[in-house]
mmCIF file with all atom_site columns, C-alpha atoms in Angstrom:
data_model
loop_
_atom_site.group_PDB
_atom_site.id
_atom_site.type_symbol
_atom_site.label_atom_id
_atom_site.label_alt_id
_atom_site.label_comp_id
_atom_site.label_asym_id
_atom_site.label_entity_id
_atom_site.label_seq_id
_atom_site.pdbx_PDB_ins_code
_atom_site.Cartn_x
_atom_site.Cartn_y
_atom_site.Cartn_z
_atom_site.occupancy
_atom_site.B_iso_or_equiv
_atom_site.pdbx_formal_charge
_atom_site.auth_seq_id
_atom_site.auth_comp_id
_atom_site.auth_asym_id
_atom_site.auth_atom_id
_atom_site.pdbx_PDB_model_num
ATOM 1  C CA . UNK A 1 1  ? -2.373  -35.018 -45.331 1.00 53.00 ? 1  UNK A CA 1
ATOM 2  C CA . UNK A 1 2  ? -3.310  -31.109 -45.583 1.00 59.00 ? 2  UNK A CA 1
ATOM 3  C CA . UNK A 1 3  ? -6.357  -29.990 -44.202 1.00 58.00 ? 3  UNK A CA 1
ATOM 4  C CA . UNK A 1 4  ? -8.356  -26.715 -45.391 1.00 60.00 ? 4  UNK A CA 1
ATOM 5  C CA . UNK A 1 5  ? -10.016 -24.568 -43.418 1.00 57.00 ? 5  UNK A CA 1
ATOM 6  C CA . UNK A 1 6  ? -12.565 -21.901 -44.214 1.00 66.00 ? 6  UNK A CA 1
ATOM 7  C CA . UNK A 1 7  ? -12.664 -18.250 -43.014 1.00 69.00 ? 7  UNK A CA 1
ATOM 8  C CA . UNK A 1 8  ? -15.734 -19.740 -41.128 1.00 79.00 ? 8  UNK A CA 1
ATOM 9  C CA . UNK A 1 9  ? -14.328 -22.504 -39.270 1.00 79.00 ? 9  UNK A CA 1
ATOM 10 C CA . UNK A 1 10 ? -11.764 -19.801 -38.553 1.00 79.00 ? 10 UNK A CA 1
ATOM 11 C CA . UNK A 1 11 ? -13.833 -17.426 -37.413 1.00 84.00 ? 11 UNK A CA 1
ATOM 12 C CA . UNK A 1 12 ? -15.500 -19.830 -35.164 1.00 84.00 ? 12 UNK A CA 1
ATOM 13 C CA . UNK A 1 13 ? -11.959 -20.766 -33.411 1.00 79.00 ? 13 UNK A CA 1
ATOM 14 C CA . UNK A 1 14 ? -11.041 -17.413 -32.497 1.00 80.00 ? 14 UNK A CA 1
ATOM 15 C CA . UNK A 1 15 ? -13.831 -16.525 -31.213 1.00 83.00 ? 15 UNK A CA 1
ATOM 16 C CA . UNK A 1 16 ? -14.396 -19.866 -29.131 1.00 81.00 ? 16 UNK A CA 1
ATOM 17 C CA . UNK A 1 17 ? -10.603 -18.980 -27.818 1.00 76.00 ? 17 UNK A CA 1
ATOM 18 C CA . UNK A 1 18 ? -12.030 -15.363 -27.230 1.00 75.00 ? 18 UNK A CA 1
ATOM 19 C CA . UNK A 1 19 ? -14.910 -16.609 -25.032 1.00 76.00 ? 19 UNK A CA 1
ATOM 20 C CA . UNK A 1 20 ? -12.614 -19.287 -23.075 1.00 69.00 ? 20 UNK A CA 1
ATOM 21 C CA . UNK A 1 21 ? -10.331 -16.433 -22.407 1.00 66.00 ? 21 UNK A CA 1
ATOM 22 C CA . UNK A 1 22 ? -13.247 -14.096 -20.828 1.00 62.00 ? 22 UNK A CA 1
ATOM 23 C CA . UNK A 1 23 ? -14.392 -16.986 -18.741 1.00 67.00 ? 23 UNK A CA 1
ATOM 24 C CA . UNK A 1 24 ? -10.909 -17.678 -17.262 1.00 63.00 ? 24 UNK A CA 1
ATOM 25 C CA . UNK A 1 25 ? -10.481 -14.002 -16.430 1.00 58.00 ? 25 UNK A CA 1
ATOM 26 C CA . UNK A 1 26 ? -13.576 -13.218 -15.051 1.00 52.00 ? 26 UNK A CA 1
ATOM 27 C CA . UNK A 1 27 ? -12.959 -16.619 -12.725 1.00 50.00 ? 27 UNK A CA 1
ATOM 28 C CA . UNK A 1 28 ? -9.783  -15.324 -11.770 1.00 45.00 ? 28 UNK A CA 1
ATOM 29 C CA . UNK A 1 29 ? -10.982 -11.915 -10.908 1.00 43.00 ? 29 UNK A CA 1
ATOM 30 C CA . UNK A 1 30 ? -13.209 -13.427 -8.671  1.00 43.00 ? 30 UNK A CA 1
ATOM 31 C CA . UNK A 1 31 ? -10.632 -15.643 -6.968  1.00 45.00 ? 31 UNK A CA 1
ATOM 32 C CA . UNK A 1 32 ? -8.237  -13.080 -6.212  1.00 44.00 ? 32 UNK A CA 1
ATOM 33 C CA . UNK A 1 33 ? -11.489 -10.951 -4.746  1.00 45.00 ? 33 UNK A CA 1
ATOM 34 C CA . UNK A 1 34 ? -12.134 -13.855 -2.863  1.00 55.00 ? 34 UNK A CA 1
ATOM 35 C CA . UNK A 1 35 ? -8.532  -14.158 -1.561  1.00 80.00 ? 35 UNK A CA 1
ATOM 36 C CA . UNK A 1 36 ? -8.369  -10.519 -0.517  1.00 90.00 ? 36 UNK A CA 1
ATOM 37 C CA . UNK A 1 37 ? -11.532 -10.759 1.193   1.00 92.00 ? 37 UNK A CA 1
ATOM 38 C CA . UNK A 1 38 ? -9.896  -13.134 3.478   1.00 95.00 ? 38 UNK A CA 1
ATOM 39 C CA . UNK A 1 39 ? -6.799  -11.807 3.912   1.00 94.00 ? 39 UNK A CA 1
ATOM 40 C CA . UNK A 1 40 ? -8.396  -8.735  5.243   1.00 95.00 ? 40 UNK A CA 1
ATOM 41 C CA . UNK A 1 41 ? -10.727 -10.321 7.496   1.00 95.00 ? 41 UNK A CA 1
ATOM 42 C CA . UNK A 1 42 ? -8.164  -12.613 8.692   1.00 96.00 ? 42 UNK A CA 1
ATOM 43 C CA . UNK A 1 43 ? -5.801  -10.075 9.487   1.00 96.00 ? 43 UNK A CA 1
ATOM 44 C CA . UNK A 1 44 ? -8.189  -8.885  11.965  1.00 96.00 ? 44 UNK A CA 1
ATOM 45 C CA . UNK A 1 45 ? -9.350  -11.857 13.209  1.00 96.00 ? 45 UNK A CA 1
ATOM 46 C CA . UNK A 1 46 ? -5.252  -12.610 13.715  1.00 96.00 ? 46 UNK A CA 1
ATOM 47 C CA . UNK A 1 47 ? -3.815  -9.049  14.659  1.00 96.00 ? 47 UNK A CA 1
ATOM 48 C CA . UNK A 1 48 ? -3.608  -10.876 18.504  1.00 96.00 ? 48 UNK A CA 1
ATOM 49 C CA . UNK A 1 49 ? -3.054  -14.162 18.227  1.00 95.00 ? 49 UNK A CA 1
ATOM 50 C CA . UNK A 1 50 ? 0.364   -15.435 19.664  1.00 94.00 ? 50 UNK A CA 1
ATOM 51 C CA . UNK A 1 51 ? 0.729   -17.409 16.704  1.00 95.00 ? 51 UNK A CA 1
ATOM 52 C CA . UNK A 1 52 ? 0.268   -14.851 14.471  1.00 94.00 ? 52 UNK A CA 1
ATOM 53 C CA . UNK A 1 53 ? 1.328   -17.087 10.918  1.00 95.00 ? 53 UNK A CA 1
ATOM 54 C CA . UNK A 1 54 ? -0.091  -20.394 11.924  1.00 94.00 ? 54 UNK A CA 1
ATOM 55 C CA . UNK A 1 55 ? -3.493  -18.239 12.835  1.00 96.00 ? 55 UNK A CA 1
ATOM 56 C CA . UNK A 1 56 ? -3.661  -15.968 9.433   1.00 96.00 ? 56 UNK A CA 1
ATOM 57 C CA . UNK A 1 57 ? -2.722  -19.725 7.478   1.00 94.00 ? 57 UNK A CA 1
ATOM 58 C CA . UNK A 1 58 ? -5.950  -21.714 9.366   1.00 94.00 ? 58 UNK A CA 1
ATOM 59 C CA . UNK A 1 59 ? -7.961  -18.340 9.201   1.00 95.00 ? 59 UNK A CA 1
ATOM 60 C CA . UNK A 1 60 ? -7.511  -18.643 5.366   1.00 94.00 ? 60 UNK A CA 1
ATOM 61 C CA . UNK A 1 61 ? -8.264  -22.022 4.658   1.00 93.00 ? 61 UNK A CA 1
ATOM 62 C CA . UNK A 1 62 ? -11.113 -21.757 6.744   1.00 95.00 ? 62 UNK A CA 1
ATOM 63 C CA . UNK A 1 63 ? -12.208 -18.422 4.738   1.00 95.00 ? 63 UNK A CA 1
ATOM 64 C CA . UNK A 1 64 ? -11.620 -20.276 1.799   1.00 93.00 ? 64 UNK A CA 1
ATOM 65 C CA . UNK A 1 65 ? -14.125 -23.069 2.377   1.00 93.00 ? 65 UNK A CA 1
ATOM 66 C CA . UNK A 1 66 ? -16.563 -21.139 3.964   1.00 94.00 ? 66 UNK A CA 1
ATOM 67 C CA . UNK A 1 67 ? -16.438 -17.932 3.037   1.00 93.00 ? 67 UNK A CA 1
ATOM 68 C CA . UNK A 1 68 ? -17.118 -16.006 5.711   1.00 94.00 ? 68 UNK A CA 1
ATOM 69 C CA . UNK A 1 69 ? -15.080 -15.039 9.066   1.00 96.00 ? 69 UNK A CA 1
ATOM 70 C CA . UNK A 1 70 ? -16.344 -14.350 12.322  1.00 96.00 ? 70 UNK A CA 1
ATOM 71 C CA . UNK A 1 71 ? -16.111 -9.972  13.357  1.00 95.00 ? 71 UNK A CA 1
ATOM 72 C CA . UNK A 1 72 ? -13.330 -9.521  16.131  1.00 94.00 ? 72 UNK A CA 1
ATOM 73 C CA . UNK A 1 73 ? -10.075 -11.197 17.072  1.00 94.00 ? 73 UNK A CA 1
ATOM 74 C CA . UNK A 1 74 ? -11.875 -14.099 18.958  1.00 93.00 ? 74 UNK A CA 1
ATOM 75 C CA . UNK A 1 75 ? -15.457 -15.769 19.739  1.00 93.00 ? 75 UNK A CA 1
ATOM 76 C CA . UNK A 1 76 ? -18.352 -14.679 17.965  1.00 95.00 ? 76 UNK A CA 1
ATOM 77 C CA . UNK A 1 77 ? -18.215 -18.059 15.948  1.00 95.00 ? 77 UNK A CA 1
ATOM 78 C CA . UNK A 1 78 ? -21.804 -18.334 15.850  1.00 95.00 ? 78 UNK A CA 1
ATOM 79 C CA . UNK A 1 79 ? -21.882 -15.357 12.875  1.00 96.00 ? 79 UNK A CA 1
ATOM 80 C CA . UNK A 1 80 ? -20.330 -17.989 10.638  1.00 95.00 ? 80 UNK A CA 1
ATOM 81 C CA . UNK A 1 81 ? -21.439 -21.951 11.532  1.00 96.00 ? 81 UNK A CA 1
ATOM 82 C CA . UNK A 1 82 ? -19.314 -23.649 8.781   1.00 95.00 ? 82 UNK A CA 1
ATOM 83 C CA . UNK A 1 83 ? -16.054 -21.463 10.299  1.00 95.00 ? 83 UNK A CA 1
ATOM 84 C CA . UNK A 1 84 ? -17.280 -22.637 14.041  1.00 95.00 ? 84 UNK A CA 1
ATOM 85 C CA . UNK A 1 85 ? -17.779 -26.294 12.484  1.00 94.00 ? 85 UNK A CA 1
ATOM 86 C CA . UNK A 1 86 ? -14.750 -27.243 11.038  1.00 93.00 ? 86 UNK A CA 1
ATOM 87 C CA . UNK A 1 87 ? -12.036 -29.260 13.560  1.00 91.00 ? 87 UNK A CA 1
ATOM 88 C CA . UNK A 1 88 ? -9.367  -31.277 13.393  1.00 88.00 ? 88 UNK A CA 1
ATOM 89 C CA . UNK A 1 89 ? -8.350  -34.966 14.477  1.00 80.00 ? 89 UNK A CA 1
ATOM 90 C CA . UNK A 1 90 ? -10.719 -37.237 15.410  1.00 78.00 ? 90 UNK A CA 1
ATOM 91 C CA . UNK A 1 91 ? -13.098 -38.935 17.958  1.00 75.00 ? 91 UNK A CA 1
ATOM 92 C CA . UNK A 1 92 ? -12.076 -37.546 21.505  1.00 77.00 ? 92 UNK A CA 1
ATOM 93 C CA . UNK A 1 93 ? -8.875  -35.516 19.978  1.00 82.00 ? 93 UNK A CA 1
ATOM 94 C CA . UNK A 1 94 ? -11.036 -33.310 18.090  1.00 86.00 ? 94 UNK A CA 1
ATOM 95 C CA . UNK A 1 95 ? -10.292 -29.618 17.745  1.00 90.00 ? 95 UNK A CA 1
ATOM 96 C CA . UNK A 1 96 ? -11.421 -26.902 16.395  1.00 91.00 ? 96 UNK A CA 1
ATOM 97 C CA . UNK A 1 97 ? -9.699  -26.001 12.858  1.00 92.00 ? 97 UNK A CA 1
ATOM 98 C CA . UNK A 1 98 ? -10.474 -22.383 12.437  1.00 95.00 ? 98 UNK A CA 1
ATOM 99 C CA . UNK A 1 99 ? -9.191  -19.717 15.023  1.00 95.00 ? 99 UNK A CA 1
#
């Protein structure tokens, strides 16, 4: 079975592939922006913590989800709710998640 394809249909292709390929870069331009932005804020937030990796590894899943990390290398939670929000465990063993 051969199929035939006109210079249209062609035309159409590449350019749908061009468009899909813009879309995934811009996206992960914007992820790795996103990813710096909380390594550097995390890195502050985790320059005195005693457990430096396990702080910069919560910090950044924390960042992740709610983009946004409190100023300062402890308290001020308040500047960012959904960082102050998130814990661990549950019922009486909860904890909070982000440092």
């Amino acid at each position: 079975m051969k199929f035939r394809t006109s210079a249209t249909t062609t035309t159409q292709l590449a350019l749908l592939l061009f468009v899909l390929l813009l879309v995934a870069s811009s996206s992960l331009q914007v992820s790795m922006a996103g990813s710096a932005f909380c390594d550097d804020k995390c890195k502050v937030r985790c320059s005195k913590a005693g457990r430096h990796d396990d702080c910069l590894k919560y910090c950044g899943i924390c960042c992740a989800a709610c983009n946004c990390v409190p100023s300062g290398t402890s308290g001020n939670k308040d500047e960012c709710p959904c960082y102050r929000d998130k814990t661990t465990g549950k019922g009486d063993r909860k904890r909070p998640k982000c440092p």
